[in-house]
Coordinates of C-alpha atoms in Angstrom, one line a residue:
M1 CA -207.0 181.2 -8.1
S2 CA -205.6 181.7 -5.0
G3 CA -203.1 184.9 -4.3
I4 CA -200.1 182.7 -5.0
D5 CA -201.4 181.6 -8.1
T6 CA -202.4 185.3 -9.1
F7 CA -199.1 186.9 -8.3
G8 CA -196.8 184.0 -10.0
A9 CA -198.7 184.2 -13.0
F10 CA -197.9 187.9 -12.9
V11 CA -194.6 187.5 -12.1
N12 CA -193.9 184.4 -15.0
K13 CA -195.1 187.2 -17.4
Q14 CA -192.3 189.8 -16.4
S15 CA -189.8 188.0 -16.4
E16 CA -189.8 187.6 -19.8
K17 CA -190.7 191.5 -20.9
N18 CA -189.0 192.7 -17.8
P19 CA -186.6 190.5 -15.8
V20 CA -185.6 193.4 -13.2
R21 CA -189.2 194.0 -12.5
S22 CA -189.9 190.4 -12.0
R23 CA -186.9 189.9 -9.3
K24 CA -187.9 193.4 -7.7
L25 CA -191.4 191.6 -6.8
L26 CA -189.8 188.2 -5.7
M27 CA -188.0 190.2 -3.2
A28 CA -190.7 192.3 -2.3
A29 CA -193.0 189.0 -1.6
W30 CA -189.8 187.0 0.3
K31 CA -189.6 190.0 2.5
G32 CA -192.9 190.4 3.0
F33 CA -193.5 186.9 3.7
G34 CA -190.6 186.6 6.1
W35 CA -191.9 189.9 7.8
Y36 CA -195.6 188.4 8.4
Q37 CA -193.8 185.1 9.8
H38 CA -191.9 186.5 12.1
R39 CA -194.8 188.8 13.6
H40 CA -197.6 185.7 13.4
P41 CA -195.6 182.5 13.6
D42 CA -197.4 178.9 12.8
H43 CA -198.6 178.2 16.6
K44 CA -199.4 174.9 15.7
L45 CA -195.6 174.6 15.3
P46 CA -193.3 173.9 18.3
E47 CA -191.0 177.1 19.3
S48 CA -188.0 175.5 17.8
R49 CA -189.7 174.8 14.1
Q50 CA -191.2 178.6 14.1
Y51 CA -187.6 179.6 14.7
L52 CA -186.2 177.2 11.9
A53 CA -189.0 179.1 9.7
D54 CA -187.6 182.5 10.3
F55 CA -184.3 181.8 10.3
C56 CA -184.6 180.2 6.8
N57 CA -186.4 183.3 5.3
T58 CA -183.4 185.7 7.2
F59 CA -180.8 183.6 5.4
F60 CA -182.4 183.1 1.9
V61 CA -183.3 186.8 1.7
D62 CA -180.0 187.9 3.1
G63 CA -178.5 186.5 0.4
M64 CA -180.5 187.9 -2.3
S65 CA -180.3 191.2 -1.2
H66 CA -176.3 190.8 -1.4
M67 CA -175.8 189.3 -4.4
D68 CA -172.3 190.3 -4.9
Q69 CA -171.6 188.8 -1.8
A70 CA -173.4 185.8 -3.0
V71 CA -172.0 182.4 -4.0
L72 CA -174.1 179.9 -5.9
C73 CA -173.7 176.5 -4.4
S74 CA -174.4 173.0 -4.8
L75 CA -176.5 171.1 -1.9
F76 CA -173.2 169.4 -0.8
T77 CA -170.7 171.9 -1.2
P78 CA -169.2 172.4 2.5
S79 CA -170.3 176.3 3.2
E80 CA -168.0 176.8 7.0
F81 CA -165.2 178.4 4.8
L82 CA -167.8 180.6 3.2
H83 CA -169.3 181.8 6.2
A84 CA -165.4 182.8 7.0
F85 CA -165.6 185.3 4.2
H86 CA -168.9 187.2 5.1
L87 CA -170.1 185.7 1.5
Y88 CA -173.9 184.0 1.6
P89 CA -174.4 180.8 0.1
I90 CA -177.0 179.9 -1.9
C91 CA -177.6 176.6 -3.2
A92 CA -179.9 175.5 -6.4
E93 CA -182.5 173.8 -3.9
M94 CA -183.0 176.7 -1.6
F95 CA -183.8 179.3 -4.5
S96 CA -185.9 176.8 -6.6
T97 CA -187.8 176.1 -3.5
F98 CA -188.4 179.7 -2.2
T99 CA -189.5 180.8 -6.4
A100 CA -191.7 178.0 -6.2
G101 CA -193.3 178.7 -2.7
A102 CA -194.0 182.1 -4.3
G103 CA -195.7 180.5 -7.2
S104 CA -193.2 182.0 -9.8
E105 CA -191.3 178.9 -11.3
Q106 CA -193.1 178.7 -14.4
G107 CA -191.7 181.9 -16.3
M108 CA -188.2 180.6 -15.1
I109 CA -188.9 177.2 -16.4
Q110 CA -190.1 178.4 -19.8
A111 CA -186.8 180.8 -20.4
A112 CA -184.7 177.8 -19.7
E113 CA -186.2 175.4 -21.6
E114 CA -186.3 177.9 -24.8
N115 CA -182.9 178.2 -24.3
G116 CA -182.3 174.8 -24.9
V117 CA -182.4 172.9 -21.6
S118 CA -184.2 169.4 -21.8
S119 CA -187.9 169.0 -20.6
T120 CA -186.4 166.2 -18.6
F121 CA -183.7 168.2 -16.4
C122 CA -184.0 168.3 -12.7
S123 CA -186.9 171.2 -12.1
Y124 CA -184.6 172.8 -9.0
H125 CA -181.5 173.1 -11.5
K126 CA -183.9 174.2 -14.3
V127 CA -185.5 176.9 -12.2
L128 CA -182.4 178.1 -11.2
T129 CA -180.9 178.3 -15.2
G130 CA -183.7 179.6 -15.9
A131 CA -183.6 182.7 -13.4
A132 CA -179.5 183.3 -14.8
L133 CA -180.7 182.9 -18.5
S134 CA -183.8 185.6 -18.3
G135 CA -182.4 188.1 -15.6
V136 CA -184.2 187.7 -13.4
M137 CA -181.5 186.6 -11.0
A138 CA -178.7 189.5 -10.3
K139 CA -175.2 188.3 -11.0
P140 CA -173.5 186.9 -7.9
A141 CA -169.8 186.5 -6.8
A142 CA -168.7 183.6 -7.5
I143 CA -169.6 179.5 -7.9
V144 CA -168.4 177.1 -5.9
N145 CA -170.4 173.1 -6.3
T146 CA -169.0 169.4 -6.0
S147 CA -170.0 166.7 -8.0
L148 CA -172.7 165.1 -5.6
A149 CA -175.0 163.7 -6.2
C150 CA -176.0 164.4 -9.9
D151 CA -175.0 165.0 -13.5
A152 CA -177.2 168.6 -13.2
N153 CA -174.6 169.8 -10.7
N154 CA -172.1 169.6 -13.0
L155 CA -174.3 171.0 -16.1
T156 CA -176.3 173.7 -14.2
F157 CA -172.9 175.5 -12.4
R158 CA -170.9 175.4 -15.8
T159 CA -173.5 177.2 -17.5
L160 CA -174.3 179.6 -15.7
S161 CA -170.7 180.8 -14.7
E162 CA -170.1 181.1 -18.4
T163 CA -173.6 183.2 -18.5
Y164 CA -172.3 185.4 -15.8
G165 CA -169.0 185.8 -16.7
I166 CA -167.8 184.4 -12.8
P167 CA -165.4 181.8 -11.3
Q168 CA -166.5 178.6 -10.8
Y169 CA -164.6 176.3 -7.9
Y170 CA -165.4 172.8 -8.5
I171 CA -164.9 170.2 -6.0
D172 CA -164.4 166.7 -7.4
V173 CA -165.5 163.9 -5.0
P174 CA -164.2 160.5 -5.5
Y175 CA -166.8 157.3 -5.7
H176 CA -164.8 155.8 -3.5
K177 CA -164.7 156.0 0.1
N178 CA -161.4 155.9 2.2
R179 CA -159.0 158.8 3.5
A180 CA -157.0 159.2 0.4
A181 CA -160.4 160.3 -1.2
V182 CA -161.3 162.9 2.1
K183 CA -157.1 164.5 1.8
Y184 CA -157.9 164.8 -2.0
V185 CA -161.3 166.9 -1.1
A186 CA -159.7 168.9 1.5
E187 CA -157.1 169.9 -0.9
Q188 CA -159.3 171.1 -3.3
I189 CA -161.4 173.1 -0.4
R190 CA -158.3 174.9 0.7
E191 CA -157.6 176.0 -3.3
A192 CA -161.1 177.5 -3.4
R193 CA -160.3 179.1 0.1
D194 CA -157.0 180.6 -1.7
A195 CA -158.4 181.4 -4.7
F196 CA -161.3 183.5 -2.8
I197 CA -158.1 185.1 -1.3
R198 CA -156.6 186.3 -4.1
T199 CA -159.5 188.4 -5.2
G200 CA -158.9 190.1 -2.4
L201 CA -161.5 188.8 0.1
K202 CA -160.6 188.5 4.0
F203 CA -160.5 185.5 5.3
D204 CA -162.0 185.7 8.8
E205 CA -159.8 182.8 11.0
A206 CA -162.0 183.1 13.9
R207 CA -165.0 183.1 12.2
F208 CA -164.1 180.2 10.5
E209 CA -162.9 178.6 13.8
R210 CA -166.5 179.4 15.2
A211 CA -168.4 178.0 11.9
I212 CA -166.4 174.7 12.4
A213 CA -167.1 174.4 16.1
N214 CA -171.2 175.6 15.5
S215 CA -171.0 172.9 12.8
R216 CA -169.7 169.7 14.8
K217 CA -172.1 170.7 17.7
T218 CA -174.9 171.1 15.1
V219 CA -174.6 167.5 13.9
E220 CA -173.7 165.8 17.6
L221 CA -177.1 167.7 18.8
F222 CA -178.7 166.0 15.8
N223 CA -177.7 162.8 17.1
E224 CA -178.7 163.0 20.6
I225 CA -182.2 164.3 19.2
S226 CA -182.8 161.1 17.1
T227 CA -183.3 159.2 20.3
Y228 CA -186.0 161.1 21.3
R229 CA -187.5 161.6 17.7
A230 CA -187.3 157.9 17.7
E231 CA -190.2 157.5 20.2
R232 CA -191.7 161.5 20.6
Y233 CA -194.1 163.6 18.2
L234 CA -193.5 167.0 17.5
P235 CA -195.6 168.4 15.2
N236 CA -193.9 169.5 11.9
T237 CA -194.8 170.1 8.1
L238 CA -193.6 169.3 4.6
T239 CA -192.1 172.4 4.6
S240 CA -190.2 172.1 8.1
E241 CA -188.5 169.1 6.7
L242 CA -186.9 171.1 3.8
Y243 CA -185.7 173.6 6.1
E244 CA -184.3 171.2 8.4
G245 CA -182.2 170.1 5.6
L246 CA -181.3 173.6 4.5
M247 CA -179.8 173.7 8.1
C248 CA -178.2 170.3 7.8
H249 CA -176.4 171.7 4.4
T250 CA -175.9 175.4 3.2
A251 CA -176.8 176.8 6.7
L252 CA -174.6 174.5 8.8
G253 CA -171.9 175.9 10.5
T254 CA -174.0 179.2 11.3
D255 CA -175.2 180.7 14.5
G256 CA -178.9 180.0 13.6
A257 CA -178.3 176.2 12.8
L258 CA -176.8 175.6 16.3
S259 CA -179.6 177.6 17.8
F260 CA -182.4 175.7 16.5
A261 CA -180.4 172.3 17.1
K262 CA -180.4 173.5 20.9
R263 CA -184.3 174.3 20.8
L264 CA -185.4 171.3 18.9
K265 CA -183.6 169.3 21.3
E266 CA -185.6 171.2 24.2
D267 CA -188.9 171.0 22.3
Y268 CA -188.6 167.3 22.0
E269 CA -187.6 166.4 25.3
K270 CA -191.1 168.0 26.3
A271 CA -192.6 166.1 23.7
P272 CA -195.0 163.5 24.5
A273 CA -194.9 159.7 23.2
D274 CA -196.2 159.4 19.4
H275 CA -199.1 156.8 18.7
G276 CA -199.5 157.7 14.9
I277 CA -197.9 156.4 11.6
R278 CA -194.6 157.3 11.3
I279 CA -192.9 158.1 7.6
L280 CA -189.7 158.3 6.7
W281 CA -189.4 160.4 3.9
L282 CA -186.8 159.8 0.8
H283 CA -185.5 162.7 -1.1
S284 CA -187.1 166.3 -1.3
N285 CA -191.1 167.0 -1.2
P286 CA -193.7 168.9 -2.5
F287 CA -194.1 171.2 0.3
W288 CA -196.1 173.2 -2.1
Q289 CA -198.6 170.5 -3.1
K290 CA -202.2 170.7 -1.5
E291 CA -203.0 166.9 -1.3
A292 CA -199.9 166.5 0.7
K293 CA -199.7 169.0 2.7
D294 CA -203.4 168.5 4.2
L295 CA -202.5 164.6 5.0
L296 CA -199.2 165.3 6.5
N297 CA -198.8 168.8 7.7
E298 CA -199.2 168.9 11.8
N299 CA -201.0 165.8 12.2
E300 CA -200.4 163.6 14.6
K301 CA -202.1 160.6 13.1
V302 CA -199.7 160.4 10.5
H303 CA -196.5 162.6 9.8
V304 CA -193.2 162.8 8.5
V305 CA -190.6 161.9 11.5
C306 CA -187.2 162.5 9.3
T307 CA -186.1 163.2 6.0
E308 CA -183.3 161.6 4.0
I309 CA -182.0 165.6 3.1
G310 CA -181.4 166.2 6.6
Y311 CA -180.2 163.2 8.2
D312 CA -177.7 162.2 5.4
N313 CA -175.4 164.7 6.8
W314 CA -176.0 163.5 10.6
R315 CA -172.9 161.7 10.5
M316 CA -170.6 162.0 13.3
C317 CA -167.2 163.2 11.6
T318 CA -164.0 162.6 13.7
S319 CA -161.3 164.6 11.2
E320 CA -159.3 167.3 13.6
D321 CA -158.0 168.9 10.8
P322 CA -161.3 171.4 10.0
Y323 CA -161.0 170.8 6.2
E324 CA -160.6 167.3 6.3
Y325 CA -164.0 167.3 8.6
M326 CA -165.9 169.5 5.6
A327 CA -164.5 166.8 3.1
E328 CA -165.0 163.7 5.0
R329 CA -168.7 164.6 5.4
V330 CA -169.0 164.7 1.7
V331 CA -167.0 161.8 0.7
Y332 CA -168.5 159.2 3.3
N333 CA -172.4 160.8 2.0
P334 CA -174.8 158.1 1.7
Y335 CA -175.5 160.4 -1.9
N336 CA -171.8 159.0 -2.7
G337 CA -170.9 155.8 -4.0
P338 CA -173.4 152.8 -5.1
M339 CA -177.1 153.5 -4.7
E340 CA -177.0 150.8 -1.9
D341 CA -175.2 152.9 0.3
R342 CA -178.1 155.2 0.4
I343 CA -180.3 152.4 0.8
D344 CA -178.5 150.9 3.5
M345 CA -178.6 154.3 5.6
A346 CA -182.2 154.5 4.7
L347 CA -183.0 151.2 6.4
E348 CA -180.9 152.4 9.2
M349 CA -182.9 155.5 10.0
G350 CA -186.0 153.7 9.4
R351 CA -185.2 151.2 12.2
L352 CA -183.5 153.4 14.1
M353 CA -186.6 156.0 14.0
H354 CA -189.2 153.4 14.1
C355 CA -190.7 154.2 11.4
D356 CA -194.1 152.2 9.9
G357 CA -192.9 152.9 6.1
A358 CA -191.2 155.2 4.2
V359 CA -191.8 157.3 1.1
L360 CA -189.4 157.6 -2.0
F361 CA -190.2 160.9 -3.7
C362 CA -189.4 160.6 -7.6
H363 CA -188.4 164.2 -8.0
W364 CA -189.0 165.1 -11.9
G365 CA -185.5 165.0 -13.7
C366 CA -183.7 163.2 -10.8
K367 CA -182.3 160.0 -12.9
E368 CA -180.5 158.7 -9.6
T369 CA -183.4 158.6 -7.6
C370 CA -186.0 157.3 -10.1
G371 CA -183.5 154.6 -11.6
G372 CA -182.9 153.3 -8.1
A373 CA -186.4 153.3 -7.2
E374 CA -186.8 149.5 -7.7
L375 CA -184.0 148.7 -5.8
F376 CA -185.0 151.0 -2.9
K377 CA -188.3 149.1 -2.8
Q378 CA -187.0 145.8 -3.1
K379 CA -184.3 146.3 -0.1
M380 CA -186.6 148.3 1.8
E381 CA -189.2 145.9 2.0
A382 CA -187.0 143.1 2.3
G383 CA -185.9 144.8 5.6
G384 CA -188.8 144.6 7.0
I385 CA -189.9 148.7 6.0
P386 CA -193.1 149.0 3.6
L387 CA -191.9 151.8 0.9
L388 CA -194.3 153.7 -1.6
I389 CA -192.7 155.3 -5.0
L390 CA -194.0 158.5 -5.6
N391 CA -193.9 160.5 -8.8
G392 CA -193.7 164.2 -8.7
D393 CA -192.4 167.3 -8.6
G394 CA -190.6 169.4 -5.8
V395 CA -191.0 172.8 -7.4
D396 CA -192.9 172.3 -10.8
R397 CA -196.8 172.6 -10.4
H398 CA -196.9 171.4 -14.0
N399 CA -195.3 168.1 -13.7
A400 CA -197.5 166.7 -10.9
S401 CA -200.9 165.4 -10.5
G402 CA -202.8 166.1 -7.1
G403 CA -205.4 163.6 -7.6
Q404 CA -202.6 161.1 -8.0
T405 CA -200.9 162.1 -4.6
A406 CA -203.5 162.1 -2.7
T407 CA -205.0 158.5 -4.2
R408 CA -201.5 157.0 -3.4
L409 CA -200.5 158.7 -0.1
G410 CA -203.8 157.7 1.0
A411 CA -203.9 154.2 -0.1
F412 CA -200.5 153.6 1.5
V413 CA -201.2 155.2 4.7
E414 CA -204.5 152.6 5.2
M415 CA -202.0 149.9 4.4
L416 CA -200.0 151.0 7.4
E417 CA -202.4 151.7 9.7
G418 CA -204.1 148.2 8.8
R419 CA -200.6 146.4 10.0
K420 CA -199.9 149.0 12.5

């Protein structure tokens, strides 16, 4: 049993008997890991991705250390206006990923299921719900979530609002993508802003303008980087891919996200040509799973080029109004609307990034992704990009088979090598 497994087992036991102690142990682990990582970065990674790991850990720990100023949110919630209140946005995926990284997700999953949450519910949301119901997570200030991209968003955040007795600001995103929908969503973001102001919080207009400017520039840089990413190799890990997704969503608008984009561009400009197997990764990934890490992490022969939960927000939005700019990102996100929009975007990115193949990770409980898997496979392969449907779990160790992952990923890579 590894050190992480031992620590996780202890925290899981404490989460039922003494949730406050469990919380303190997790905070100590997250802070200690951040301290170590800052002083001993992974030198196999480029400087930009070392910075990325350091910033993301700090971003998360700061939020968890100031829960009276923290806002629980969905991954697709525009966060620029929250940064203007000096609030700390914490999305479900971020909390559950860091918890799983500490090997401590099982106690919270058990707490959620004992309180009636289905075993087939999304594990990211189950971990967050269990943390709230068990008392492991301290009371946050509020909740802001969008209707994207799944039923779990609608169920989880309503439950947490009732559990904590805190306000929930819900942003309904229309299915159809048009200017009327953009204006409708923009008005809801303004209403959420005004509701925070009525609680006595000060809205820092200068900080908001800076967050919007940072956001626009960050997305612009990611688009510029795509031309280098399409041809060059830069070492990465599955964890780096998840961190990049955080930068493109919850942390978008921060100085840190912009700094990462600038550093990443500089690293790609110096990077060598890529001659390995290039994979487009769709949805989340099992960053903790040894078999996946052994094959894909820091491997110039086969690696992930980009991930859907990062590139979904690369769209260059044109609205001058800052609220419509945030709304446009959500309304026109490929996760909104019909499944074909996600598939079309995946095909576009696969071709743009010169990918040899794609992996659709069917995360346990994600009914949208699992339900559309066969359609994904048909359309991607008809478009010339082989696709592997890989079942697993992004955070729950009990819901994944290492042997199956190793066998199926290994066979898929062998097939891609034969085609290349």
